[in-house]
Each structure stands twice: as structure tokens, then as C-alpha cells.
DNA sequence: CGTCGGTTTGATCTAGTTCAACCGCCGTGG
DNA sequence: CCACGGCGGTTGAACTAGATCAAACCGACG
């Protein structure tokens, strides 16, 4: 697993951020945009499968994912790994570290990613001068909490088949919201090992479960990627209502 | 399951809140205290096993738990229940609802509880005028996220024995931090059904697992309560490092 | 052309589930 | 006063979802 490549100099100004064109994100006032832009320190570009943040890191920075896929995870001493959640464009990375001071999980990329780098110690300034943005950060934290709640329900109480169906429907919906689904023809860039570590299952059983979903024509498995054929049926299997499609902030 | 009893008129002013004496909470400035006090609308007292907030509620209020134990949970349509986390004195209740607008989980009490009721729509005022308190709310949200991360690791990757040991060590440590452990002689007011629904196990297997812990003299099971005898050994079994003992805010 | 990571498959095993009782306690209604 | 029912906890037996073990396949890549 390669280390993340170093930060490049600032490229795109936030005012011209292509993500903002997506109607899924709420509009910012020019003033807010100006502040966010001043808050930004640079960009970080990184290869697939590279570490972005590591558990225990004290010097954690705060990022927003601009493009690509990543995931958060924790491991036990003997190596058992649990994936906690996935990160898609617009998601905040490293908030826990910035707010509380130390990271208790790691973050790794699944695809080539570009991150927007913020100076962690300017967070107090943001809270001082931009209550609206501060509220947005809390909003994003609450949203993460929600996703974790649903994940926990899944891992704790759904069967292997339900879990797998839920995960894929969930990721597909998130990708769709930020316009990644079209861009990549409904392809989710994960291996079956990632699925296993998300669902709390063994790879073997994960493989057999995914195979059944494929036989039912709900997904098609590619090399290191999952193509979603029938998101509705997947959500049905899981008994999952779907994400609420509210506009969200983009810091 | 009884409904929560109605809110009483305001009793204790925040300045005299007994919780603040606990050194585990950070000191507030007189000005902050004054605002929090004005933010408070009243108190809610409620019986054990009563609903405090319900999934889907749109009119969710924001609370701080003053005394007692409660828990957050979600259920699937067929009744399978997953407990997401527990709530102890000083914990914020209903933040998701207040920030995003709708609750996606329910909250129920485990013991008699007293909650401090806030007016949800004054939250923007708090963010406007008290950036420090706003930051504190984000801090608390991040802390919840952390606890969920560890829970997810537990349910996804730990064995039944490890999970049970982790849960009890975790709850015991939290109780101790807020001074509940001494007060109740290390008694956690839960049934084995609660444990099962937290760990994602059946009651039968939960019973057998707890029994083993009891045989090893690590816990003693009482009627609707778990007495913790050896928190250190429990944490060891789980391979869990314990909570970081940082001072935290109390809104 | 060999190796390696990701995927697939079958066989065997086991941790945890489900089913079925039973006990003790407590609150309720006759 | 007692009978009854329900809840929380306990226990054994039978069962199964999912784990583990083992081997092979396949495409990419040096």
C-alpha cells in the first residue's frame, strides 16, 4: 500500500469547483464561497489503494474529497479489519481528528482521488466567523452518524444476503447523488475483500453471496468492481428505504 | 412500553447543574453558562422503559440527559432490533433530528431518567452567537461517531465473547467517567435482551456467553442488571484500549 | 513465463441460531 | 387469598448460516 503522494499547489478555486454544479449540493453565498476558498490550502492527489490518514495520527489534516472513492476502517491487533464507511466526492475526511485531536481510524483510497486540503487550525476561525458553515459541518457529522447507524443495523441484524444487497444499493445511491454513477456506468470500484470487511463476513461466503446476486441479474461482478444492474431490487431484498434526498452542504 | 411523561417546568438552573461538578466535564465561562441556561426550556422526567424519541418523528426536540440510562436503536420491519449506542448523563439526545430534520432511530430509557429540554429552533442562535458552544456540539457529534466506529468493529469482527466483554467494559468505563459507576455500585441497568440486541446475537447465545464471563468472575448478573467485577480483564479479552479520557463539554 | 492478487468452488467444520422447556418473581384479577 | 400470565433468565438438543481449509483459475504485469 503506497503512501499518499504529496500535496500539490492549489489548483481549482472553490468558486469554480466542478462539484458545485451538482444540484445535490446546496448553493453557497458568495461570501461563504470566498471564505471556504481562503480556508483551502491545496490539493492532494493520490493513487488507488494508498493511505490517506492513519489511525493514531496526531497531525491529522482536514480534507474534502473532490473526486474518487475511499473508505474508512479500523483494525484489531491480529489484523481483522472492519470497514466503517465509504467516502465519495463532497465528503469530509478527518473531521474526528480535527475536532477531537486524534484519529481512531484510517482512510485509504479505492480509486485515484483528489482531495482538497484544509488547514486544521483554521477550524476555530470558521466557527467564529461563519456560523452557517459551522452548522454545515455539524450537519455532515450527523449525516455520517446516520450512515453508521444503518450500517450497524445491517451488520448486527441483517442476513448475509440482505447485508450485501443493502451495501450495494447504498453505495450505488450515494454514487448517483454525486453524479459518479453515470460517469462510471454504475461501477463501484471495490474488491470482494472490501465487501467482506464491510459486512463482517469471510471472503468465501461473500463471494458465494455476491454470486447469487449476480445469478439473479441484480449485479455483475467485474475485475475489482461491481456493476449495479437493479438497485431497486437490491434495496427491496435488504428492506431498506433508501437515502433521504435532501440537499447537502459542500465545505 | 409507556410513553414518556410530560415535561415539567424548569427546575435546576444550569449554573447549579450537579453534573458540572464532575471534573470530567470542561468548565464553561459564566457567559456560556448563561446562554445554555437561557437555551433550556424545562425538564422531562420519565420512567424506565419508556419511549423518549421515536423513529420518523419530525417534531424532534433536543435534549441533554441529566441522569439515568437510555439507549438509541433502530428496527427492521419484521421486528429485528439493533441497539446503536447507550446514553449516559451529559449526552446529547436527538441531535440528528435537530440538525437534519428527521429522526431515523428511536430512544428509550433503561432507568428513571431526567432530561434537560432545549428548544430545537434556537440551535441557529447558538451557532450565531456562541461559536465555542457550536464547536462543542460538533465535538460531541464526533465523539458519538467514534463510539459507533468501535461498535461497528465489534459487531463486525469480534467473536461473541470478545463483543460481550467489550460492551461491558465500555459501558462500565462510560459510567465511571460520569460518576454513575460509584453511585450504582458498578451496576449497569440492562437485560440480556439489550445485550443481545447490541451485539447482534441471539438471547440464548448471549446468555451462554455472559454465563461464561460470570463463571470467570468478571461480571455478576443480577435481575435486569450487570455488575462489573473486573473491567480490566474484560477490556483485555476484547483487545480494547479503553476510552480516551479527555475533558468534554456539557451543553 | 512465472508470480501475484482477485475470484471461484467444493468439502468440512463450528460458532451461533432456533426450538423447546422450565424456573422464579411479580403484578393482576377473580 | 390464590391462580394466572408474562417477563427475565437458564439449559439442553438439534440445526444451519457462515467460517475455515484447500485448491484451482484467470488476467495483469514484470
Short mmCIF file of C-alpha atoms in Angstrom, two decimals, chain A residues 12-250:
data_model
loop_
_atom_site.label_atom_id
_atom_site.label_comp_id
_atom_site.label_asym_id
_atom_site.label_seq_id
_atom_site.Cartn_x
_atom_site.Cartn_y
_atom_site.Cartn_z
CA UNK A 12 -9.04 24.97 -8.71
CA UNK A 13 -10.55 27.85 -6.76
CA UNK A 14 -13.64 26.77 -4.83
CA UNK A 15 -15.77 29.22 -6.78
CA UNK A 16 -15.09 27.12 -9.85
CA UNK A 17 -15.33 23.75 -8.13
CA UNK A 18 -16.96 21.37 -10.59
CA UNK A 19 -18.71 19.59 -7.72
CA UNK A 20 -20.81 22.67 -7.02
CA UNK A 21 -22.55 22.33 -10.33
CA UNK A 22 -24.20 19.21 -9.00
CA UNK A 23 -27.63 20.18 -7.81
CA UNK A 24 -27.37 17.79 -4.94
CA UNK A 25 -25.28 20.35 -3.09
CA UNK A 26 -26.84 23.43 -1.63
CA UNK A 27 -25.90 26.83 -3.03
CA UNK A 28 -23.43 28.87 -1.05
CA UNK A 29 -23.44 32.62 -0.78
CA UNK A 30 -20.53 34.37 -2.50
CA UNK A 31 -19.22 35.30 0.91
CA UNK A 32 -19.28 31.73 2.14
CA UNK A 33 -17.55 30.60 -1.01
CA UNK A 34 -14.90 33.19 -0.54
CA UNK A 35 -14.19 32.00 2.96
CA UNK A 36 -14.12 28.34 2.01
CA UNK A 37 -11.71 29.24 -0.73
CA UNK A 38 -9.44 31.04 1.71
CA UNK A 39 -9.74 28.05 4.03
CA UNK A 40 -8.32 25.80 1.33
CA UNK A 41 -4.61 25.12 1.38
CA UNK A 42 -4.06 22.97 -1.64
CA UNK A 43 -4.87 19.72 -3.28
CA UNK A 44 -3.74 16.19 -2.64
CA UNK A 45 -3.71 13.72 -5.47
CA UNK A 46 -3.29 10.09 -4.71
CA UNK A 47 -3.14 6.66 -6.32
CA UNK A 48 -5.64 3.87 -5.73
CA UNK A 49 -5.03 1.80 -2.59
CA UNK A 50 -2.93 4.40 -0.82
CA UNK A 51 -3.17 5.52 2.79
CA UNK A 52 -4.65 8.96 3.25
CA UNK A 53 -4.86 9.04 7.03
CA UNK A 54 -3.68 6.52 9.59
CA UNK A 55 -5.02 5.54 12.95
CA UNK A 56 -3.18 7.23 15.75
CA UNK A 57 -2.04 10.12 13.59
CA UNK A 58 -1.95 13.24 15.67
CA UNK A 59 -1.20 15.69 12.94
CA UNK A 60 -4.37 14.89 11.08
CA UNK A 61 -5.42 17.32 8.44
CA UNK A 62 -8.91 18.04 7.30
CA UNK A 63 -9.91 17.24 3.74
CA UNK A 64 -12.85 17.26 1.43
CA UNK A 65 -12.86 14.53 -1.16
CA UNK A 66 -13.13 16.14 -4.59
CA UNK A 67 -13.15 13.08 -6.80
CA UNK A 68 -12.76 9.35 -6.48
CA UNK A 69 -13.62 6.77 -3.87
CA UNK A 70 -12.11 6.00 -0.47
CA UNK A 71 -13.03 4.22 2.72
CA UNK A 72 -12.63 4.49 6.49
CA UNK A 73 -11.64 1.45 8.52
CA UNK A 74 -10.35 0.14 11.83
CA UNK A 75 -8.35 -2.98 12.56
CA UNK A 76 -7.86 -5.25 15.55
CA UNK A 77 -4.37 -6.20 16.64
CA UNK A 78 -4.43 -9.54 14.85
CA UNK A 79 -5.34 -7.89 11.57
CA UNK A 80 -9.09 -8.37 11.40
CA UNK A 81 -10.35 -5.32 9.54
CA UNK A 82 -13.71 -3.59 9.64
CA UNK A 83 -14.64 -1.04 7.01
CA UNK A 84 -16.76 1.63 8.67
CA UNK A 85 -17.97 3.67 5.74
CA UNK A 86 -17.09 4.83 2.26
CA UNK A 87 -16.12 8.31 1.15
CA UNK A 88 -17.39 9.91 -2.00
CA UNK A 89 -16.96 13.35 -3.55
CA UNK A 90 -18.12 16.07 -1.21
CA UNK A 91 -17.41 14.07 1.94
CA UNK A 92 -15.34 15.48 4.75
CA UNK A 93 -12.28 13.41 5.67
CA UNK A 94 -10.57 13.58 9.03
CA UNK A 95 -13.13 15.61 10.96
CA UNK A 96 -12.77 13.42 14.05
CA UNK A 97 -9.06 14.10 14.09
CA UNK A 98 -9.54 17.82 13.63
CA UNK A 99 -12.18 18.18 16.29
CA UNK A 100 -11.06 15.74 18.97
CA UNK A 101 -7.37 15.70 18.18
CA UNK A 102 -6.50 12.14 17.30
CA UNK A 103 -7.61 9.74 14.63
CA UNK A 104 -9.01 6.40 15.73
CA UNK A 105 -9.46 5.06 12.24
CA UNK A 106 -7.58 5.02 8.95
CA UNK A 107 -8.57 6.14 5.49
CA UNK A 108 -7.50 4.54 2.22
CA UNK A 109 -8.32 5.28 -1.39
CA UNK A 110 -10.13 2.86 -3.72
CA UNK A 111 -9.54 4.78 -6.92
CA UNK A 112 -7.37 7.70 -7.90
CA UNK A 113 -8.54 10.51 -5.65
CA UNK A 114 -8.19 14.25 -5.39
CA UNK A 115 -8.62 15.83 -2.01
CA UNK A 116 -8.99 19.42 -1.06
CA UNK A 117 -6.71 20.19 1.87
CA UNK A 118 -7.74 22.50 4.70
CA UNK A 119 -5.66 23.86 7.48
CA UNK A 120 -6.95 22.15 10.54
CA UNK A 121 -6.21 25.00 12.89
CA UNK A 122 -8.36 27.43 10.96
CA UNK A 123 -11.42 25.45 12.04
CA UNK A 124 -11.96 27.72 15.08
CA UNK A 125 -11.94 30.72 12.73
CA UNK A 126 -14.62 29.08 10.68
CA UNK A 127 -16.75 28.57 13.76
CA UNK A 128 -16.10 32.16 14.86
CA UNK A 129 -16.95 33.89 11.63
CA UNK A 130 -19.18 31.57 9.69
CA UNK A 131 -21.90 30.06 11.82
CA UNK A 132 -23.65 28.82 8.72
CA UNK A 133 -20.63 26.81 7.67
CA UNK A 134 -20.14 25.62 11.23
CA UNK A 135 -23.68 24.34 11.17
CA UNK A 136 -22.94 22.63 7.88
CA UNK A 137 -20.04 20.76 9.43
CA UNK A 138 -22.29 19.57 12.23
CA UNK A 139 -24.83 18.60 9.60
CA UNK A 140 -22.24 16.49 7.81
CA UNK A 141 -21.19 14.88 11.08
CA UNK A 142 -24.82 13.97 11.78
CA UNK A 143 -25.16 12.54 8.33
CA UNK A 144 -22.14 10.32 8.90
CA UNK A 145 -23.68 9.20 12.17
CA UNK A 146 -26.82 8.22 10.33
CA UNK A 147 -24.99 6.16 7.78
CA UNK A 148 -23.13 4.42 10.59
CA UNK A 149 -26.41 3.69 12.35
CA UNK A 150 -27.78 1.99 9.27
CA UNK A 151 -24.53 0.09 8.77
CA UNK A 152 -24.60 -1.15 12.31
CA UNK A 153 -28.19 -2.30 11.89
CA UNK A 154 -27.06 -4.12 8.79
CA UNK A 155 -24.06 -5.87 10.27
CA UNK A 156 -25.85 -6.65 13.50
CA UNK A 157 -29.22 -7.80 12.29
CA UNK A 158 -29.39 -8.48 8.55
CA UNK A 159 -28.53 -11.81 6.92
CA UNK A 160 -25.54 -12.09 4.60
CA UNK A 161 -27.76 -11.70 1.53
CA UNK A 162 -29.58 -8.71 2.96
CA UNK A 163 -26.34 -7.08 4.01
CA UNK A 164 -24.73 -7.47 0.62
CA UNK A 165 -27.83 -6.15 -1.12
CA UNK A 166 -28.01 -3.21 1.25
CA UNK A 167 -24.37 -2.30 0.81
CA UNK A 168 -24.52 -2.26 -2.94
CA UNK A 169 -27.80 -0.38 -3.08
CA UNK A 170 -26.41 2.11 -0.58
CA UNK A 171 -23.18 2.74 -2.43
CA UNK A 172 -24.97 2.97 -5.71
CA UNK A 173 -27.38 5.55 -4.39
CA UNK A 174 -24.59 7.62 -2.92
CA UNK A 175 -22.63 7.47 -6.15
CA UNK A 176 -25.69 8.51 -8.06
CA UNK A 177 -26.31 11.50 -5.82
CA UNK A 178 -22.90 12.93 -6.56
CA UNK A 179 -23.03 12.06 -10.23
CA UNK A 180 -20.46 9.26 -10.07
CA UNK A 181 -22.86 6.56 -11.14
CA UNK A 182 -23.39 7.91 -14.60
CA UNK A 183 -19.75 8.84 -15.01
CA UNK A 184 -18.58 5.30 -14.29
CA UNK A 185 -21.53 3.39 -15.71
CA UNK A 186 -22.70 2.24 -12.28
CA UNK A 187 -19.35 0.74 -11.43
CA UNK A 188 -18.30 0.62 -7.79
CA UNK A 189 -14.50 0.25 -7.50
CA UNK A 190 -14.24 -2.34 -4.72
CA UNK A 191 -12.93 -5.88 -4.37
CA UNK A 192 -14.85 -8.68 -2.72
CA UNK A 193 -12.44 -8.37 0.18
CA UNK A 194 -13.72 -4.85 0.77
CA UNK A 195 -17.28 -6.10 0.71
CA UNK A 196 -16.39 -8.86 3.18
CA UNK A 197 -14.69 -6.41 5.53
CA UNK A 198 -17.66 -4.08 5.36
CA UNK A 199 -20.26 -6.72 6.04
CA UNK A 200 -18.33 -8.60 8.69
CA UNK A 201 -18.24 -11.79 6.62
CA UNK A 202 -15.50 -14.07 5.28
CA UNK A 203 -14.38 -13.63 1.68
CA UNK A 204 -15.56 -17.07 0.72
CA UNK A 205 -19.05 -16.52 1.95
CA UNK A 206 -19.09 -13.03 0.50
CA UNK A 207 -18.16 -14.47 -2.86
CA UNK A 208 -20.96 -17.01 -2.73
CA UNK A 209 -23.46 -14.37 -1.73
CA UNK A 210 -22.43 -11.94 -4.45
CA UNK A 211 -22.58 -14.80 -6.91
CA UNK A 212 -26.21 -15.38 -6.04
CA UNK A 213 -26.98 -11.71 -6.58
CA UNK A 214 -25.23 -11.93 -9.93
CA UNK A 215 -27.22 -15.03 -10.91
CA UNK A 216 -30.38 -13.09 -10.19
CA UNK A 217 -29.15 -10.38 -12.58
CA UNK A 218 -29.05 -7.75 -9.85
CA UNK A 219 -25.35 -7.06 -10.16
CA UNK A 220 -22.49 -8.03 -12.44
CA UNK A 221 -19.05 -8.53 -10.96
CA UNK A 222 -16.08 -7.18 -12.86
CA UNK A 223 -12.41 -7.18 -12.02
CA UNK A 224 -12.20 -5.09 -8.81
CA UNK A 225 -15.57 -3.52 -9.47
CA UNK A 226 -19.24 -4.11 -9.03
CA UNK A 227 -21.71 -3.11 -11.69
CA UNK A 228 -25.16 -2.36 -10.34
CA UNK A 229 -27.96 -3.63 -12.54
CA UNK A 230 -31.04 -3.36 -10.37
CA UNK A 231 -30.67 -1.03 -7.40
CA UNK A 232 -34.39 -1.16 -6.63
CA UNK A 233 -34.48 -4.92 -6.24
CA UNK A 234 -31.37 -4.79 -4.06
CA UNK A 235 -32.96 -2.25 -1.74
CA UNK A 236 -36.04 -4.46 -1.58
CA UNK A 237 -34.06 -7.52 -0.57
CA UNK A 238 -32.49 -5.53 2.24
CA UNK A 239 -35.79 -3.97 3.27
CA UNK A 240 -34.10 -0.62 3.01
CA UNK A 241 -35.97 2.60 2.36
CA UNK A 242 -33.15 4.43 0.63
CA UNK A 243 -31.35 7.65 1.40
CA UNK A 244 -33.24 10.83 2.06
CA UNK A 245 -32.50 13.03 -0.87
CA UNK A 246 -32.01 16.34 0.87
CA UNK A 247 -29.65 18.96 -0.42
CA UNK A 248 -26.45 18.99 1.47
CA UNK A 249 -23.65 21.42 2.11
CA UNK A 250 -20.23 21.19 0.50
#
